[in-house]
Amino acid sequence: MNSVQVKDRSFKPFLTAEQIQTRVNEIGAQISKDLEGKEPLFLAILNGSFMFAADLMRAITIPSEISFVRVSSYCGMESVGKLTEVLGLKEDIKGRTVVIVEDIIDSGFTMQGLIKTLLEKEPADLRICSLLVKPGNLKVELDVPYCAFEIPNDFILGYGLDYDGFGRNLPAIYVVE
Ligand code: IMP
Ligand code: MG
């Protein structure tokens, strides 16, 4: 794998497509086992989780639904804005088992806001599934039962994650040089 140039930055290989696929399949199997009979609703958070969600769903072997929602914006290398709204949620989640599918948890503020909003809708069970978590940056307490990789605080992109809108199409994950 070679380094890639995205806009003004150079990024070097961090996780291969094979490594990602292996973990995503493991997590899909785990969720399928844990939530058997629950008919979970997966809520994939746009834009970042689209690729992860697509692969994860192929690894889910139990009856389930998926819906895509948008919760916040993120520009450049810093998290901005305060999440208060979940856009595009048409399903009634009251009494349901819901799995949030996110690309990355950095400070955790986005997820915390999302959880707060969703809990008001009274799901029976609400679980977090995040491809990546940066434990060193976490500012809030979050229970993440499904996490593919814990990574250092460096900025990464690829496999759905972007740098200023670009790089989401890369099948592997890269870290800034
Ligand atoms: P948090 O609210 O600080 O946890 O930020 C979460 C959001 O920030 C994620 O959904 C991503 O969109 C974005 N983000 C955080 N770290 C990175 C990164 O290293 N690369 C790309 N996007 C990131
Ligand atoms: Mg995101």
PDB file of C-alpha atoms and ligand atoms in Angstrom:
ATOM      1  CA  MET A   1       0.000   0.000   0.000  1.00  0.00           C
ATOM      2  CA  ASN A   2       1.310   3.430  -0.926  1.00  0.00           C
ATOM      3  CA  SER A   3       0.825   6.784   0.732  1.00  0.00           C
ATOM      4  CA  VAL A   4      -1.930   8.985  -0.704  1.00  0.00           C
ATOM      5  CA  GLN A   5      -2.176  12.716  -1.217  1.00  0.00           C
ATOM      6  CA  VAL A   6      -5.546  14.265  -0.329  1.00  0.00           C
ATOM      7  CA  LYS A   7      -5.757  18.002  -0.828  1.00  0.00           C
ATOM      8  CA  ASP A   8      -2.780  19.553   1.022  1.00  0.00           C
ATOM      9  CA  ARG A   9      -1.926  16.513   3.145  1.00  0.00           C
ATOM     10  CA  SER A  10      -0.118  13.231   2.747  1.00  0.00           C
ATOM     11  CA  PHE A  11      -1.519  10.108   4.418  1.00  0.00           C
ATOM     12  CA  LYS A  12       0.232   6.809   5.015  1.00  0.00           C
ATOM     13  CA  PRO A  13      -1.335   3.306   5.241  1.00  0.00           C
ATOM     14  CA  PHE A  14      -2.812   2.427   8.626  1.00  0.00           C
ATOM     15  CA  LEU A  15      -5.347  -0.414   8.191  1.00  0.00           C
ATOM     16  CA  THR A  16      -5.658  -2.558   5.072  1.00  0.00           C
ATOM     17  CA  ALA A  17      -8.985  -3.390   3.446  1.00  0.00           C
ATOM     18  CA  GLU A  18      -8.449  -7.017   4.562  1.00  0.00           C
ATOM     19  CA  GLN A  19      -7.872  -6.057   8.198  1.00  0.00           C
ATOM     20  CA  ILE A  20     -11.024  -3.931   8.158  1.00  0.00           C
ATOM     21  CA  GLN A  21     -13.086  -6.666   6.508  1.00  0.00           C
ATOM     22  CA  THR A  22     -11.983  -9.268   9.046  1.00  0.00           C
ATOM     23  CA  ARG A  23     -13.008  -7.122  12.023  1.00  0.00           C
ATOM     24  CA  VAL A  24     -16.267  -5.983  10.413  1.00  0.00           C
ATOM     25  CA  ASN A  25     -17.223  -9.617   9.831  1.00  0.00           C
ATOM     26  CA  GLU A  26     -16.396 -10.477  13.447  1.00  0.00           C
ATOM     27  CA  ILE A  27     -18.527  -7.632  14.734  1.00  0.00           C
ATOM     28  CA  GLY A  28     -21.387  -8.559  12.417  1.00  0.00           C
ATOM     29  CA  ALA A  29     -21.279 -12.115  13.770  1.00  0.00           C
ATOM     30  CA  GLN A  30     -21.190 -10.864  17.364  1.00  0.00           C
ATOM     31  CA  ILE A  31     -24.170  -8.542  16.879  1.00  0.00           C
ATOM     32  CA  SER A  32     -26.109 -11.305  15.102  1.00  0.00           C
ATOM     33  CA  LYS A  33     -25.508 -13.554  18.102  1.00  0.00           C
ATOM     34  CA  ASP A  34     -26.271 -10.931  20.759  1.00  0.00           C
ATOM     35  CA  LEU A  35     -29.421  -9.592  19.110  1.00  0.00           C
ATOM     36  CA  GLU A  36     -30.953 -12.809  17.827  1.00  0.00           C
ATOM     37  CA  GLY A  37     -34.753 -12.522  17.877  1.00  0.00           C
ATOM     38  CA  LYS A  38     -34.664  -8.758  18.535  1.00  0.00           C
ATOM     39  CA  GLU A  39     -35.116  -7.620  14.923  1.00  0.00           C
ATOM     40  CA  PRO A  40     -32.769  -4.670  15.452  1.00  0.00           C
ATOM     41  CA  LEU A  41     -32.947  -1.386  13.611  1.00  0.00           C
ATOM     42  CA  PHE A  42     -29.499  -0.220  12.534  1.00  0.00           C
ATOM     43  CA  LEU A  43     -29.149   3.540  12.370  1.00  0.00           C
ATOM     44  CA  ALA A  44     -26.208   4.427  10.170  1.00  0.00           C
ATOM     45  CA  ILE A  45     -24.855   7.922  10.625  1.00  0.00           C
ATOM     46  CA  LEU A  46     -24.189   9.746   7.360  1.00  0.00           C
ATOM     47  CA  ASN A  47     -21.889  10.526   5.729  1.00  0.00           C
ATOM     48  CA  GLY A  48     -18.979   8.770   7.371  1.00  0.00           C
ATOM     49  CA  SER A  49     -20.486   5.362   8.103  1.00  0.00           C
ATOM     50  CA  PHE A  50     -21.879   4.523   4.679  1.00  0.00           C
ATOM     51  CA  MET A  51     -19.117   2.097   3.723  1.00  0.00           C
ATOM     52  CA  PHE A  52     -18.875   0.498   7.148  1.00  0.00           C
ATOM     53  CA  ALA A  53     -22.665   0.129   7.301  1.00  0.00           C
ATOM     54  CA  ALA A  54     -22.765  -1.538   3.872  1.00  0.00           C
ATOM     55  CA  ASP A  55     -20.139  -4.106   4.865  1.00  0.00           C
ATOM     56  CA  LEU A  56     -21.519  -4.611   8.364  1.00  0.00           C
ATOM     57  CA  MET A  57     -25.019  -5.346   7.059  1.00  0.00           C
ATOM     58  CA  ARG A  58     -23.646  -8.069   4.797  1.00  0.00           C
ATOM     59  CA  ALA A  59     -22.237  -9.709   7.923  1.00  0.00           C
ATOM     60  CA  ILE A  60     -25.562  -9.537   9.792  1.00  0.00           C
ATOM     61  CA  THR A  61     -27.372 -12.857   9.596  1.00  0.00           C
ATOM     62  CA  ILE A  62     -30.552 -12.084  11.589  1.00  0.00           C
ATOM     63  CA  PRO A  63     -33.721 -10.271  10.441  1.00  0.00           C
ATOM     64  CA  SER A  64     -33.046  -6.543  10.772  1.00  0.00           C
ATOM     65  CA  GLU A  65     -33.666  -3.115   9.282  1.00  0.00           C
ATOM     66  CA  ILE A  66     -31.348  -0.279   8.407  1.00  0.00           C
ATOM     67  CA  SER A  67     -32.020   3.421   8.125  1.00  0.00           C
ATOM     68  CA  PHE A  68     -29.675   6.307   7.404  1.00  0.00           C
ATOM     69  CA  VAL A  69     -29.688   9.488   9.437  1.00  0.00           C
ATOM     70  CA  ARG A  70     -27.630  12.631   9.592  1.00  0.00           C
ATOM     71  CA  VAL A  71     -26.651  14.218  12.852  1.00  0.00           C
ATOM     72  CA  SER A  72     -23.873  16.762  12.620  1.00  0.00           C
ATOM     73  CA  SER A  73     -21.290  18.365  10.414  1.00  0.00           C
ATOM     74  CA  TYR A  74     -17.575  18.015  10.555  1.00  0.00           C
ATOM     75  CA  CYS A  75     -15.088  20.183   8.668  1.00  0.00           C
ATOM     76  CA  GLY A  76     -11.360  19.886   8.265  1.00  0.00           C
ATOM     77  CA  MET A  77      -9.515  18.402  11.207  1.00  0.00           C
ATOM     78  CA  GLU A  78     -11.648  19.550  14.107  1.00  0.00           C
ATOM     79  CA  SER A  79     -15.068  18.506  15.345  1.00  0.00           C
ATOM     80  CA  VAL A  80     -17.464  21.418  15.134  1.00  0.00           C
ATOM     81  CA  GLY A  81     -20.996  22.193  16.180  1.00  0.00           C
ATOM     82  CA  LYS A  82     -23.208  20.797  18.852  1.00  0.00           C
ATOM     83  CA  LEU A  83     -25.500  17.953  17.996  1.00  0.00           C
ATOM     84  CA  THR A  84     -29.129  18.406  18.885  1.00  0.00           C
ATOM     85  CA  GLU A  85     -31.032  16.956  15.961  1.00  0.00           C
ATOM     86  CA  VAL A  86     -31.381  13.610  14.216  1.00  0.00           C
ATOM     87  CA  LEU A  87     -32.344  14.292  10.617  1.00  0.00           C
ATOM     88  CA  GLY A  88     -34.134  11.770   8.449  1.00  0.00           C
ATOM     89  CA  LEU A  89     -35.364   9.390  11.132  1.00  0.00           C
ATOM     90  CA  LYS A  90     -38.724   8.115   9.844  1.00  0.00           C
ATOM     91  CA  GLU A  91     -38.966   4.949  11.932  1.00  0.00           C
ATOM     92  CA  ASP A  92     -40.700   4.837  15.279  1.00  0.00           C
ATOM     93  CA  ILE A  93     -37.987   3.486  17.567  1.00  0.00           C
ATOM     94  CA  LYS A  94     -40.135   3.237  20.680  1.00  0.00           C
ATOM     95  CA  GLY A  95     -39.706  -0.218  22.177  1.00  0.00           C
ATOM     96  CA  ARG A  96     -37.172  -1.279  19.552  1.00  0.00           C
ATOM     97  CA  THR A  97     -33.634  -2.544  19.711  1.00  0.00           C
ATOM     98  CA  VAL A  98     -31.521   0.102  18.015  1.00  0.00           C
ATOM     99  CA  VAL A  99     -27.870  -0.130  16.989  1.00  0.00           C
ATOM    100  CA  ILE A 100     -26.146   3.127  16.085  1.00  0.00           C
ATOM    101  CA  VAL A 101     -23.602   2.568  13.309  1.00  0.00           C
ATOM    102  CA  GLU A 102     -20.901   5.253  13.378  1.00  0.00           C
ATOM    103  CA  ASP A 103     -17.560   5.621  11.642  1.00  0.00           C
ATOM    104  CA  ILE A 104     -15.528   7.082  14.452  1.00  0.00           C
ATOM    105  CA  ILE A 105     -15.855   8.289  18.030  1.00  0.00           C
ATOM    106  CA  ASP A 106     -13.348  11.028  18.738  1.00  0.00           C
ATOM    107  CA  SER A 107     -14.305  13.362  21.606  1.00  0.00           C
ATOM    108  CA  GLY A 108     -17.577  11.465  21.918  1.00  0.00           C
ATOM    109  CA  PHE A 109     -19.700  14.641  21.902  1.00  0.00           C
ATOM    110  CA  THR A 110     -21.471  13.714  18.664  1.00  0.00           C
ATOM    111  CA  MET A 111     -22.413  10.305  20.036  1.00  0.00           C
ATOM    112  CA  GLN A 112     -23.424  11.698  23.411  1.00  0.00           C
ATOM    113  CA  GLY A 113     -25.813  14.169  21.764  1.00  0.00           C
ATOM    114  CA  LEU A 114     -27.207  11.478  19.509  1.00  0.00           C
ATOM    115  CA  ILE A 115     -27.795   9.076  22.404  1.00  0.00           C
ATOM    116  CA  LYS A 116     -29.559  11.776  24.384  1.00  0.00           C
ATOM    117  CA  THR A 117     -31.906  12.587  21.499  1.00  0.00           C
ATOM    118  CA  LEU A 118     -32.647   8.949  20.707  1.00  0.00           C
ATOM    119  CA  LEU A 119     -33.309   7.980  24.335  1.00  0.00           C
ATOM    120  CA  GLU A 120     -36.118  10.534  24.421  1.00  0.00           C
ATOM    121  CA  LYS A 121     -37.847   8.346  21.822  1.00  0.00           C
ATOM    122  CA  GLU A 122     -37.814   5.424  24.290  1.00  0.00           C
ATOM    123  CA  PRO A 123     -36.097   2.557  22.454  1.00  0.00           C
ATOM    124  CA  ALA A 124     -36.073  -0.748  24.370  1.00  0.00           C
ATOM    125  CA  ASP A 125     -32.310  -1.041  23.883  1.00  0.00           C
ATOM    126  CA  LEU A 126     -29.788   1.349  22.352  1.00  0.00           C
ATOM    127  CA  ARG A 127     -26.279   0.150  21.492  1.00  0.00           C
ATOM    128  CA  ILE A 128     -23.290   1.804  19.896  1.00  0.00           C
ATOM    129  CA  CYS A 129     -21.341   0.186  17.080  1.00  0.00           C
ATOM    130  CA  SER A 130     -18.380   2.259  15.927  1.00  0.00           C
ATOM    131  CA  LEU A 131     -15.748   1.240  13.422  1.00  0.00           C
ATOM    132  CA  LEU A 132     -13.118   3.303  15.222  1.00  0.00           C
ATOM    133  CA  VAL A 133     -12.688   4.799  18.676  1.00  0.00           C
ATOM    134  CA  LYS A 134      -9.950   7.191  19.805  1.00  0.00           C
ATOM    135  CA  PRO A 135      -9.907   6.414  23.545  1.00  0.00           C
ATOM    136  CA  GLY A 136      -7.245   9.071  24.170  1.00  0.00           C
ATOM    137  CA  ASN A 137      -9.558  11.823  22.967  1.00  0.00           C
ATOM    138  CA  LEU A 138     -12.785  10.742  24.681  1.00  0.00           C
ATOM    139  CA  LYS A 139     -14.255  13.578  26.738  1.00  0.00           C
ATOM    140  CA  VAL A 140     -17.434  11.813  27.830  1.00  0.00           C
ATOM    141  CA  GLU A 141     -18.276   8.420  29.214  1.00  0.00           C
ATOM    142  CA  LEU A 142     -19.641   6.100  26.553  1.00  0.00           C
ATOM    143  CA  ASP A 143     -20.348   2.409  26.513  1.00  0.00           C
ATOM    144  CA  VAL A 144     -19.251   1.070  23.113  1.00  0.00           C
ATOM    145  CA  PRO A 145     -20.046  -2.649  23.034  1.00  0.00           C
ATOM    146  CA  TYR A 146     -19.113  -2.968  19.361  1.00  0.00           C
ATOM    147  CA  CYS A 147     -15.873  -1.336  18.223  1.00  0.00           C
ATOM    148  CA  ALA A 148     -13.685  -2.661  15.426  1.00  0.00           C
ATOM    149  CA  PHE A 149     -10.485  -0.758  16.249  1.00  0.00           C
ATOM    150  CA  GLU A 150      -9.195   1.483  19.014  1.00  0.00           C
ATOM    151  CA  ILE A 151      -6.751   3.911  17.440  1.00  0.00           C
ATOM    152  CA  PRO A 152      -4.362   6.709  18.526  1.00  0.00           C
ATOM    153  CA  ASN A 153      -5.398  10.369  18.379  1.00  0.00           C
ATOM    154  CA  ASP A 154      -4.009  11.026  14.897  1.00  0.00           C
ATOM    155  CA  PHE A 155      -6.254  12.154  12.048  1.00  0.00           C
ATOM    156  CA  ILE A 156      -7.248   9.349   9.692  1.00  0.00           C
ATOM    157  CA  LEU A 157      -9.218   9.007   6.468  1.00  0.00           C
ATOM    158  CA  GLY A 158     -10.545   6.445   4.010  1.00  0.00           C
ATOM    159  CA  TYR A 159     -13.257   3.759   4.155  1.00  0.00           C
ATOM    160  CA  GLY A 160     -15.934   6.437   4.459  1.00  0.00           C
ATOM    161  CA  LEU A 161     -13.940   8.906   6.539  1.00  0.00           C
ATOM    162  CA  ASP A 162     -12.988  12.186   4.951  1.00  0.00           C
ATOM    163  CA  TYR A 163     -10.548  15.033   5.081  1.00  0.00           C
ATOM    164  CA  ASP A 164     -12.551  18.091   4.123  1.00  0.00           C
ATOM    165  CA  GLY A 165     -14.943  15.996   2.076  1.00  0.00           C
ATOM    166  CA  PHE A 166     -12.342  13.969   0.213  1.00  0.00           C
ATOM    167  CA  GLY A 167     -10.906  10.483   0.669  1.00  0.00           C
ATOM    168  CA  ARG A 168     -14.123   8.656   1.561  1.00  0.00           C
ATOM    169  CA  ASN A 169     -13.756   6.360  -1.452  1.00  0.00           C
ATOM    170  CA  LEU A 170     -10.464   4.817  -0.327  1.00  0.00           C
ATOM    171  CA  PRO A 171     -11.019   1.113   0.521  1.00  0.00           C
ATOM    172  CA  ALA A 172      -8.371   1.191   3.267  1.00  0.00           C
ATOM    173  CA  ILE A 173      -7.659   3.543   6.174  1.00  0.00           C
ATOM    174  CA  TYR A 174      -4.776   6.012   6.173  1.00  0.00           C
ATOM    175  CA  VAL A 175      -3.237   8.234   8.846  1.00  0.00           C
ATOM    176  CA  VAL A 176      -1.952  11.761   8.351  1.00  0.00           C
ATOM    177  CA  GLU A 177       1.834  12.096   7.954  1.00  0.00           C
TER     178      GLU A 177
HETATM  179  P1  IMP B   1     -16.639  13.577  18.010  1.00  0.00           P
HETATM  180  O1  IMP B   1     -17.924  14.296  18.243  1.00  0.00           O
HETATM  181  O2  IMP B   1     -15.462  14.402  18.446  1.00  0.00           O
HETATM  182  O3  IMP B   1     -16.608  12.202  18.629  1.00  0.00           O
HETATM  183  O4  IMP B   1     -16.443  13.458  16.460  1.00  0.00           O
HETATM  184  C1  IMP B   1     -17.049  12.484  15.720  1.00  0.00           C
HETATM  185  C2  IMP B   1     -17.052  12.843  14.258  1.00  0.00           C
HETATM  186  O5  IMP B   1     -15.883  13.572  13.898  1.00  0.00           O
HETATM  187  C3  IMP B   1     -17.026  11.594  13.415  1.00  0.00           C
HETATM  188  O6  IMP B   1     -18.331  11.177  13.092  1.00  0.00           O
HETATM  189  C4  IMP B   1     -16.234  12.007  12.206  1.00  0.00           C
HETATM  190  O7  IMP B   1     -17.090  12.519  11.215  1.00  0.00           O
HETATM  191  C5  IMP B   1     -15.338  13.100  12.689  1.00  0.00           C
HETATM  192  N1  IMP B   1     -13.940  12.671  12.938  1.00  0.00           N
HETATM  193  C6  IMP B   1     -13.322  12.530  14.127  1.00  0.00           C
HETATM  194  N2  IMP B   1     -12.058  12.137  14.000  1.00  0.00           N
HETATM  195  C7  IMP B   1     -11.850  12.000  12.674  1.00  0.00           C
HETATM  196  C8  IMP B   1     -10.695  11.583  11.895  1.00  0.00           C
HETATM  197  O8  IMP B   1      -9.617  11.242  12.391  1.00  0.00           O
HETATM  198  N3  IMP B   1     -10.890  11.561  10.545  1.00  0.00           N
HETATM  199  C9  IMP B   1     -12.057  11.911   9.942  1.00  0.00           C
HETATM  200  N4  IMP B   1     -13.146  12.302  10.627  1.00  0.00           N
HETATM  201  C10 IMP B   1     -13.041  12.352  11.991  1.00  0.00           C
HETATM  202 MG    MG B   2     -19.246  10.966  11.209  1.00  0.00          MG
END
